[in-house]
Short mmCIF file of C-alpha atoms and ligand atoms in Angstrom, two decimals:
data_model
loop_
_atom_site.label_atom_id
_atom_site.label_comp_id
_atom_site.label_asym_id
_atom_site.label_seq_id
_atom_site.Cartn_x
_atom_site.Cartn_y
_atom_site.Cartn_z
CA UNK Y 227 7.99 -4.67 12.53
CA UNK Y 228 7.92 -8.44 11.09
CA UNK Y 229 7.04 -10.49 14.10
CA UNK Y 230 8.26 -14.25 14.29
CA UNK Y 231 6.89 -17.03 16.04
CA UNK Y 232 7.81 -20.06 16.91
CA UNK Y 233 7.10 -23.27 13.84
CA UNK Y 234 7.32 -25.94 16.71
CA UNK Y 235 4.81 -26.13 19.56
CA UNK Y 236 1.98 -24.12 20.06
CA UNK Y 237 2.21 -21.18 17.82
CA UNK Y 238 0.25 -17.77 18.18
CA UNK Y 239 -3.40 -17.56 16.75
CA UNK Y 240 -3.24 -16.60 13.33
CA UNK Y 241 -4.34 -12.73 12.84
CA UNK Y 242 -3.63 -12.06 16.02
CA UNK Y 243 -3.14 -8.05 15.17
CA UNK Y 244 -0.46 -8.86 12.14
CA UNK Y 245 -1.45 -7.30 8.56
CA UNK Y 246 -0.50 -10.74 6.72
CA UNK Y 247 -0.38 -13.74 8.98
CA UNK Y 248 0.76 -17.27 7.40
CA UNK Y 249 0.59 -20.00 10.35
CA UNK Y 250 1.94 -23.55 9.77
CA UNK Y 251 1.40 -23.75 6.23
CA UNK Y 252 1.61 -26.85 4.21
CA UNK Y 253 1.57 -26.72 0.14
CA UNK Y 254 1.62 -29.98 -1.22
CA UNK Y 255 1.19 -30.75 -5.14
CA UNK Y 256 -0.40 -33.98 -6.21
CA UNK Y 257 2.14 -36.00 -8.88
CA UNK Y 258 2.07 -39.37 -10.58
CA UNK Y 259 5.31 -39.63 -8.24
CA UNK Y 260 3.59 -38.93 -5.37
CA UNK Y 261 3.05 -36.31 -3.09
CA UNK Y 262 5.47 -33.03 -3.08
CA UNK Y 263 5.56 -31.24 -0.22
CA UNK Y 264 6.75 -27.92 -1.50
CA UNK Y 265 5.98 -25.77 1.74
CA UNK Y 266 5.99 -27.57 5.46
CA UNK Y 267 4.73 -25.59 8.44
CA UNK Y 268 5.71 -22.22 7.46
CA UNK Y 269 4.69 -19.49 9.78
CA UNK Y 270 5.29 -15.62 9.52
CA UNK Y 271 3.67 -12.32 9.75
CA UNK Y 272 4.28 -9.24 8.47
CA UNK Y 273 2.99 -5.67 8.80
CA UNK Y 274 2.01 -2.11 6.85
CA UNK Y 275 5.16 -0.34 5.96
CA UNK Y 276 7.56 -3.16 6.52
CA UNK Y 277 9.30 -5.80 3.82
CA UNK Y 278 10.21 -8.96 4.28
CA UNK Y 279 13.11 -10.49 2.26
CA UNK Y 280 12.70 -14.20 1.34
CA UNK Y 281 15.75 -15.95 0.38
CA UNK Y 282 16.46 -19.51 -0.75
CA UNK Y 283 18.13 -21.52 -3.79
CA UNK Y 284 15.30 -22.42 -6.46
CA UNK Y 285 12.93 -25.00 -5.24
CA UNK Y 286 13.00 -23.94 -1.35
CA UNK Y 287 9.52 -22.74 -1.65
CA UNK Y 288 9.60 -19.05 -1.61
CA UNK Y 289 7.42 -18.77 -4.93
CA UNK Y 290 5.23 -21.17 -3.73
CA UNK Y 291 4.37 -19.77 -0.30
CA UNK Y 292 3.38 -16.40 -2.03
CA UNK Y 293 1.39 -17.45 -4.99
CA UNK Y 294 -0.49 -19.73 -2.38
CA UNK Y 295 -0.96 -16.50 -0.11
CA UNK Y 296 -2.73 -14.82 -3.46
CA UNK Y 297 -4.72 -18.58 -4.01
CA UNK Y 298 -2.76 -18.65 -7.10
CA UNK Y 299 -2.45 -22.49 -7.28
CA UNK Y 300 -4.17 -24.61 -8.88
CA UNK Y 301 -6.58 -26.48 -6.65
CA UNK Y 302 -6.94 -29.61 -9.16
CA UNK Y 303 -3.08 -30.34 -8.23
CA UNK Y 304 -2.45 -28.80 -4.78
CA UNK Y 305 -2.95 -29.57 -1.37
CA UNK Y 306 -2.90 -26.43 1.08
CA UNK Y 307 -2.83 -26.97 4.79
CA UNK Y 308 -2.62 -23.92 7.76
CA UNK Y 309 -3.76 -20.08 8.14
CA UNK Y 310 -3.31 -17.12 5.81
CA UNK Y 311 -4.92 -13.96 7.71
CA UNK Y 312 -4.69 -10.70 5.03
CA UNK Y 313 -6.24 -7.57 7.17
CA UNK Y 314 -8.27 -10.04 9.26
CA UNK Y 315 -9.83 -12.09 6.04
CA UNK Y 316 -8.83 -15.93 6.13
CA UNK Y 317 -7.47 -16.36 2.20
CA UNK Y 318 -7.17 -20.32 2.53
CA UNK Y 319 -10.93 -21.08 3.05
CA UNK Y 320 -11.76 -18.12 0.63
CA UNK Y 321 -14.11 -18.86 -2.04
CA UNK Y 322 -12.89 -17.32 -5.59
CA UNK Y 323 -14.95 -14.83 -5.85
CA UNK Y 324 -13.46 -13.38 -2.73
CA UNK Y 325 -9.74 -13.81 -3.42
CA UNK Y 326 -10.51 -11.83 -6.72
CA UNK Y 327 -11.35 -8.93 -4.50
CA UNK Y 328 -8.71 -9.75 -2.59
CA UNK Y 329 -5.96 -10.07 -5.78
CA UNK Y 330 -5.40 -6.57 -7.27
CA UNK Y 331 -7.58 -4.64 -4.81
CA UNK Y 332 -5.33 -5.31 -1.26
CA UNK Y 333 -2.55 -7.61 -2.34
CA UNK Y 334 -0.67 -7.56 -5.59
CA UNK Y 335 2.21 -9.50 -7.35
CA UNK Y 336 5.19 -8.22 -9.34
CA UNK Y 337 6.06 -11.05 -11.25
CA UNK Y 338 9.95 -11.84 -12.95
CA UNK Y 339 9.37 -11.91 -16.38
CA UNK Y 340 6.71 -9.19 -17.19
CA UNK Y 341 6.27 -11.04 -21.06
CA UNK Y 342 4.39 -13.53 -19.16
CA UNK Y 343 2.07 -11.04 -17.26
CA UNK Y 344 1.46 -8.43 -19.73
CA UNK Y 345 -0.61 -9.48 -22.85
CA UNK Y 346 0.71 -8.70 -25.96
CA UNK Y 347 -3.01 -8.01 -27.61
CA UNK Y 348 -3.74 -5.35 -25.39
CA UNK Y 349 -2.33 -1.42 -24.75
CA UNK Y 350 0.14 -0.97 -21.81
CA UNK Y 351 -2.63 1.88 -20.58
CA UNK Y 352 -5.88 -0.59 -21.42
CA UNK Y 353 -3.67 -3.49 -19.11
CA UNK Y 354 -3.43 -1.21 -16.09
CA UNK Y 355 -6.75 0.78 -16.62
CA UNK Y 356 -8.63 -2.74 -16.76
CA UNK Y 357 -8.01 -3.89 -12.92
CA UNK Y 358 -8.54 -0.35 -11.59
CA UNK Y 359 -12.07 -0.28 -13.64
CA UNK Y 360 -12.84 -3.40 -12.56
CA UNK Y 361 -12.13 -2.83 -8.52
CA UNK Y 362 -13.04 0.82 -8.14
CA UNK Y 363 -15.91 1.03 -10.65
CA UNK Y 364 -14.10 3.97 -12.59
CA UNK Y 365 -15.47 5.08 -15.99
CA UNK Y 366 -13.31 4.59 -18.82
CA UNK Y 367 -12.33 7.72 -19.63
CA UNK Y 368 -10.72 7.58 -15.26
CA UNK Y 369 -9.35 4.29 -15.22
CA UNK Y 370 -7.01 5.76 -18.44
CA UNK Y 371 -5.88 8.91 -16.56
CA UNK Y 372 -5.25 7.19 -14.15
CA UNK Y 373 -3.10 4.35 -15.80
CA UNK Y 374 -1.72 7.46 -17.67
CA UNK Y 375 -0.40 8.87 -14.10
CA UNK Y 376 0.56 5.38 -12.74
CA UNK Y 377 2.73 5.17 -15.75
CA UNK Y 378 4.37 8.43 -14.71
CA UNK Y 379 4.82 8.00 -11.07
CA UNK Y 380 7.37 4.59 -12.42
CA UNK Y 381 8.80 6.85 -14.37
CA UNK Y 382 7.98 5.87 -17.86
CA UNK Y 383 8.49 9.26 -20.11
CA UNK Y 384 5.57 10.44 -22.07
CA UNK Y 385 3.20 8.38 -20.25
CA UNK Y 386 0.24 9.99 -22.56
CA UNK Y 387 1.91 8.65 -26.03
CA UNK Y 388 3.56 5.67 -24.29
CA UNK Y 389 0.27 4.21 -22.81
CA UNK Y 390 -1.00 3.73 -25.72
CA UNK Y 391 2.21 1.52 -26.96
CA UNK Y 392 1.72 -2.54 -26.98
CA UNK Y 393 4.23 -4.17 -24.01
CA UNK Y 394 6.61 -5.12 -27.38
CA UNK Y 395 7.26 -1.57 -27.84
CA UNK Y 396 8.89 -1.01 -24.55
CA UNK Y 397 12.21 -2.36 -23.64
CA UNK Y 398 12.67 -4.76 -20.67
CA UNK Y 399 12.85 -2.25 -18.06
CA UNK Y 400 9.86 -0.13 -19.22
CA UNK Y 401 7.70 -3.18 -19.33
CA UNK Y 402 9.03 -4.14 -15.80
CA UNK Y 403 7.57 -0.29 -14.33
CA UNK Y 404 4.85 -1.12 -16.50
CA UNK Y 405 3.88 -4.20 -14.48
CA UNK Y 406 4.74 -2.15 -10.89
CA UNK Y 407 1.99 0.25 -12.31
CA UNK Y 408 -0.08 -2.42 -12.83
CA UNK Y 409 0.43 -3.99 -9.68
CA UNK Y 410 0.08 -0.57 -7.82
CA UNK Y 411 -3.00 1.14 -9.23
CA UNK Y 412 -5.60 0.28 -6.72
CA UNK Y 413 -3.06 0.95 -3.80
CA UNK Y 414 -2.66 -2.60 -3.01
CA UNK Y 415 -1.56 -2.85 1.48
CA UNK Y 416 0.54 -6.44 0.06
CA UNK Y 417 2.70 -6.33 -2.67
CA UNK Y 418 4.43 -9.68 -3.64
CA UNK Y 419 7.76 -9.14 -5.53
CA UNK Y 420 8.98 -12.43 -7.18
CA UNK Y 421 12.43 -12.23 -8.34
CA UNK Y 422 11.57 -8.80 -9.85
CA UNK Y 423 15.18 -7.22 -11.12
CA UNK Y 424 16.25 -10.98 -12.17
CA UNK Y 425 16.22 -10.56 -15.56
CA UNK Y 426 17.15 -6.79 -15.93
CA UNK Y 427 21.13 -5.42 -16.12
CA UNK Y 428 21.88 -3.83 -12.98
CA UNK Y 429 21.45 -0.44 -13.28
CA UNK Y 430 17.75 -0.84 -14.51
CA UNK Y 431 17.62 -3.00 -11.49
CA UNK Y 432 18.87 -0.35 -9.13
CA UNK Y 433 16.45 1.85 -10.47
CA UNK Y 434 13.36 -0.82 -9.92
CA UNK Y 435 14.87 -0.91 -6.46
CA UNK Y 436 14.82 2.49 -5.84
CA UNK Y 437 11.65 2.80 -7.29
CA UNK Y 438 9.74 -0.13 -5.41
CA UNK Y 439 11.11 2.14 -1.80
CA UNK Y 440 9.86 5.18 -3.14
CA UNK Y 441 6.37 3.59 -3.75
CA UNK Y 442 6.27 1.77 -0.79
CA UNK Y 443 7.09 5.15 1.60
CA UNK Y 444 3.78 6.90 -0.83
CA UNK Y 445 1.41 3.71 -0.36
CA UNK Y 446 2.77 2.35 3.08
CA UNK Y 447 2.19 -0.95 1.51
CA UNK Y 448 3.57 -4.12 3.08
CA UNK Y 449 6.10 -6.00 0.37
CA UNK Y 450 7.45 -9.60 0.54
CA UNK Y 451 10.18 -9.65 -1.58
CA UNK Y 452 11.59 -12.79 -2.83
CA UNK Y 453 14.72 -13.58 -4.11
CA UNK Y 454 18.43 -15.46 -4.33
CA UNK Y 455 20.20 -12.19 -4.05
CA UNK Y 456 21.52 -11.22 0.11
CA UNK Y 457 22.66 -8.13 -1.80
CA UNK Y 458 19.24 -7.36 -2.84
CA UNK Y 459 17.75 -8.36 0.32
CA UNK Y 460 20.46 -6.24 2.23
CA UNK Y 461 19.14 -3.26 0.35
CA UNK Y 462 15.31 -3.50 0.40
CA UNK Y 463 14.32 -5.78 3.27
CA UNK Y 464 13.77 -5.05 7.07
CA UNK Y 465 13.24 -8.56 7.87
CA UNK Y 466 14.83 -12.09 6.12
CA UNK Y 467 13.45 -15.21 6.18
CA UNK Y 468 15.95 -17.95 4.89
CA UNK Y 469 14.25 -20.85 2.91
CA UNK Y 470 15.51 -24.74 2.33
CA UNK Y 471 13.70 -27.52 1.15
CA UNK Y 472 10.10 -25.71 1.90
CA UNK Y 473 11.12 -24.63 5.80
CA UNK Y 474 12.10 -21.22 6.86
CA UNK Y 475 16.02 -22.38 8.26
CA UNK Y 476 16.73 -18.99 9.71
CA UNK Y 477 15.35 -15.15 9.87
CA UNK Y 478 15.43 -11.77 12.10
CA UNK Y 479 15.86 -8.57 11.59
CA UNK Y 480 18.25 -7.87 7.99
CA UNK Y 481 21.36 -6.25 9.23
CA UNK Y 482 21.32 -8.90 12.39
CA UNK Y 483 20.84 -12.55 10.06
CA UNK Y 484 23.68 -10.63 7.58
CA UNK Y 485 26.09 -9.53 10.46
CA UNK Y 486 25.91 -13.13 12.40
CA UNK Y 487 24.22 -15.40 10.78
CA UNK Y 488 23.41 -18.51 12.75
CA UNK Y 489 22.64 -21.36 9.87
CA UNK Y 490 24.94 -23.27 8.26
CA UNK Y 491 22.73 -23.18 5.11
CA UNK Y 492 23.17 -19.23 5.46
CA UNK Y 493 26.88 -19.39 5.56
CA UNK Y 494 26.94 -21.36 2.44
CA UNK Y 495 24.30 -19.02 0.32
CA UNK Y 496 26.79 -16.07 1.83
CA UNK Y 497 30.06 -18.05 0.66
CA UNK Y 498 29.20 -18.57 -2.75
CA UNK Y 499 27.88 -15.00 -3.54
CA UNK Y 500 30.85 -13.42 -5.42
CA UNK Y 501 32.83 -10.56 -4.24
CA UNK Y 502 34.24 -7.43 -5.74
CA UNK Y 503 37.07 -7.66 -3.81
CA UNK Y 504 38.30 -10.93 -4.36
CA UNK Y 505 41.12 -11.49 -6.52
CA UNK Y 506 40.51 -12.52 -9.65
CA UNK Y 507 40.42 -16.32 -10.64
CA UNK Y 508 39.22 -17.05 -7.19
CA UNK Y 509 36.58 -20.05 -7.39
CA UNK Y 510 33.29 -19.64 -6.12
CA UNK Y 511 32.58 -21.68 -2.87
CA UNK Y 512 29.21 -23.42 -3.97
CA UNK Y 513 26.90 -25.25 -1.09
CA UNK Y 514 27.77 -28.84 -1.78
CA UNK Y 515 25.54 -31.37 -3.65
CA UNK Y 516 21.96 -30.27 -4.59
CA UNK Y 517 18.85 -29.44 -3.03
CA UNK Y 518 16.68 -32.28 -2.15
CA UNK Y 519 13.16 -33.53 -3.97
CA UNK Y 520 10.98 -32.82 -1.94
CA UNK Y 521 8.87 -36.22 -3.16
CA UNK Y 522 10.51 -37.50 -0.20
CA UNK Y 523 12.58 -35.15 1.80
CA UNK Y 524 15.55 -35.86 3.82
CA UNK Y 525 14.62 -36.92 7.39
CA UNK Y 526 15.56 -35.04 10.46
CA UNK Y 527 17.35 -31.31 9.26
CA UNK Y 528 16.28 -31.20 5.56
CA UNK Y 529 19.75 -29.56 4.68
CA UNK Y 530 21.96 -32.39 6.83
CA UNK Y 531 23.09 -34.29 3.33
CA UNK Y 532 24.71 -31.35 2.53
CA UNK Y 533 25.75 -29.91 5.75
CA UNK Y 534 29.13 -29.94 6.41
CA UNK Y 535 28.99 -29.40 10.26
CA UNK Y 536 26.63 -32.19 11.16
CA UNK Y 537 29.72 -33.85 12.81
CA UNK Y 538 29.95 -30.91 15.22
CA UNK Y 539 26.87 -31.92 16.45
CA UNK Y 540 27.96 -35.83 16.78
CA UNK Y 541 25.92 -38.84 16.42
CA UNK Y 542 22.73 -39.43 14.27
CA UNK Y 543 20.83 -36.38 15.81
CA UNK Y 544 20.89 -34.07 12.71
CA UNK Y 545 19.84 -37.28 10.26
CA UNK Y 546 17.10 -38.68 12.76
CA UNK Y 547 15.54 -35.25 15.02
CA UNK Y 548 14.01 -32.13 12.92
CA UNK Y 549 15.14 -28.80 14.67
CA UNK Y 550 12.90 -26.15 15.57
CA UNK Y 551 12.99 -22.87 14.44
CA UNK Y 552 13.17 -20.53 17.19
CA UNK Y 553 10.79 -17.48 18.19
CA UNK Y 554 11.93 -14.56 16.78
CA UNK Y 555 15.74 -14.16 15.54
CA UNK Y 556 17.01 -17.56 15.22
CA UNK Y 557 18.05 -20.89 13.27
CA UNK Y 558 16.55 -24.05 13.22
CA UNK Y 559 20.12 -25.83 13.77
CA UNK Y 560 21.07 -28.58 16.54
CA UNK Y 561 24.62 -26.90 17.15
CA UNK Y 562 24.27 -24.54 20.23
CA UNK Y 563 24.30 -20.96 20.33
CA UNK Y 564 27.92 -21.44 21.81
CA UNK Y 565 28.98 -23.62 18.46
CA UNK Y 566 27.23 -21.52 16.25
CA UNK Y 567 28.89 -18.65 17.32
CA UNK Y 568 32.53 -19.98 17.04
CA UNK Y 569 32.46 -21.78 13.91
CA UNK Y 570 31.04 -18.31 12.31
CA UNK Y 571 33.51 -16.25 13.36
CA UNK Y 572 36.69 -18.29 13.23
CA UNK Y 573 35.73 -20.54 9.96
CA UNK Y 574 33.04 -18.25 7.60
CA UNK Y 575 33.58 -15.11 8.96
CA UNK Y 576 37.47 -14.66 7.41
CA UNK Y 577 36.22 -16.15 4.11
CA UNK Y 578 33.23 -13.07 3.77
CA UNK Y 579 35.98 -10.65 4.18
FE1 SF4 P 723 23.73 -28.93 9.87
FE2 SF4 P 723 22.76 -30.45 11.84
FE3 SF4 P 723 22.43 -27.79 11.89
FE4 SF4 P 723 21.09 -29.28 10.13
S1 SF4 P 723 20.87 -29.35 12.36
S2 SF4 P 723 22.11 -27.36 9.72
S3 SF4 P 723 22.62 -30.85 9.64
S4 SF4 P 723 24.38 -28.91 12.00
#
């Protein structure tokens, strides 16, 4: 199970029995602007077995948090603050050498465009044999049967002939189960998915999907898996933790944040998804204005500029007076459990149907 705890006060030590444990995290990138604080005093955890969906419009952090958690930024530019616990080893304070154990070996990434991960000078095989060689110690002559059989086990057909093709000689979705071999051939525990079905048509994505569960029930890995899709999230995440403006807003358990969800920032990503159903013509309902730069972020509730209930809450509260997120299932929101409760089910509720 994903445990939560609470962002404000005094929060539980990091590593405290969690697989991956992120505690009050602060990513902040140095720019002739200023400072941007991408990520402010995020904390999560997440164990073996279990996936955790993270959601959010483009710039809400999501990306950041992870490639920070794989010490993936570059240091030159970037300010990181807080705890990342991976199986007990603090990955903040780690020197290189150590996170490239760590990368590959325990924890992973699936990146969205695999033309940007896979070389095009090298073999599909030679790119997934390489890592394996280089963290098990295999001989050659292994580390290619064994890219061979990773290449199978994603279902690419032929994997013998086919691992010896360069990544332009597959089509999208081949090169995208090339890169989940690659990612998966030392047996990572972590597996970071970035936005990995984005750019494929939707039955390859289903398929990716599909694929990523089966893998997952083999390995028993732990996956954070980030995207803008709910619908996505709905099908591959236990877990959800809702992003804005570099601050988890809301999370709990999937089917419970889908079925009521508490923030009014949730409501809106929810509104605008379009529906099947609806008749067509029917405009999207888009969250109003833009997300904010986060050279200087709104005060108080990040999202109150475009929030459309602050009134509910009267006075200057959601402007001047952060909210905390909650332990466990909850929203960081100033409207009570009463108000948030009503306004979902008489005002968004009707629209979802
Ligand atoms: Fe909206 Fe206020 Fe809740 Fe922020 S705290 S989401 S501005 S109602």
């Amino acid at each position: 199970m994903t445990t939560v705890t609470k962002e404000s006060g005094a929060p539980a030590p990091a590593g405290a029995g969690a697989f991956l444990s992120v505690r009050d995290l602060h990513v902040a990138f140095r720019t002739e602007d200023g400072l941007v604080r991408a990520v402010n005093g995020l904390s999560f955890d997440l164990e073996r077995g279990r996936t955790l969906g993270i959601v959010g419009e483009s710039g809400s952090g999501k990306s950041v948090t992870n490639l920070t958690i794989l010490g993936l930024h570059n240091p030159m530019f970037t300010t990181v603050d807080g705890e990342i616990v991976l199986d007990g080893q603090e990955l903040i304070t780690a020197r290189e050498s150590e996170l490239e154990r760590v990368r590959g070996n325990k924890a992973a990434m699936i990146f969205q465009d695999p033309l940007t991960a896979l070389s095009p000078y090298y073999t599909v095989g030679r790119q997934i044999a390489e890592p394996y060689r280089k963290h098990t110690g295999a001989s050659r002559k292994a580390a290619w049967e064994r890219a061979v059989e990773m290449l199978g086990k994603v279902g690419i057909p032929h994997p013998r002939e086919r691992a010896g093709d360069y990544p332009h000689q597959f089509s999208g979705g081949m090169r995208q189960r090339a890169m989940i071999a690659m990612a998966l051939v030392c047996d990572p525990d972590l597996l970071i998915a970035d936005e990995p079905t984005t750019a494929l048509d939707v039955t390859v994505q289903a398929q990716i999907l599909d694929l990523l569960k089966d893998l997952q029930q083999e390995f028993g890995s732990a996956i954070v898996f980030i995207t803008h899709d709910l619908g996505v999230i709905a099908d591959m995440a236990d877990d959800i933790m809702v992003m804005y403006a570099g601050e988890a807003v809301e999370r709990g358990a999937v089917h419970e944040v889908l079925r009521t969800p508490q923030h009014p920032y949730t409501w809106g990503l929810l509104n605008s998804m379009p529906r099947l159903d609806s008749d067509l013509g029917t405009p999207l309902a888009p969250i109003p204005g833009t997300p904010p730069s986060l050279l200087r972020p709104p005060s108080g509730c990040r999202f109150h500029p475009r929030c459309t209930f602050r009134s509910e809450v009267g006075g200057t509260r959601c402007a001047g007076e952060p909210p905390p997120l909650p332990g466990g299932r909850g929203a960081a929101c100033h409207l009570t459990a009463e108000q948030k409760r009503s306004i979902f089910v008489e005002q968004i509720k009707p629209r979802l149907r």
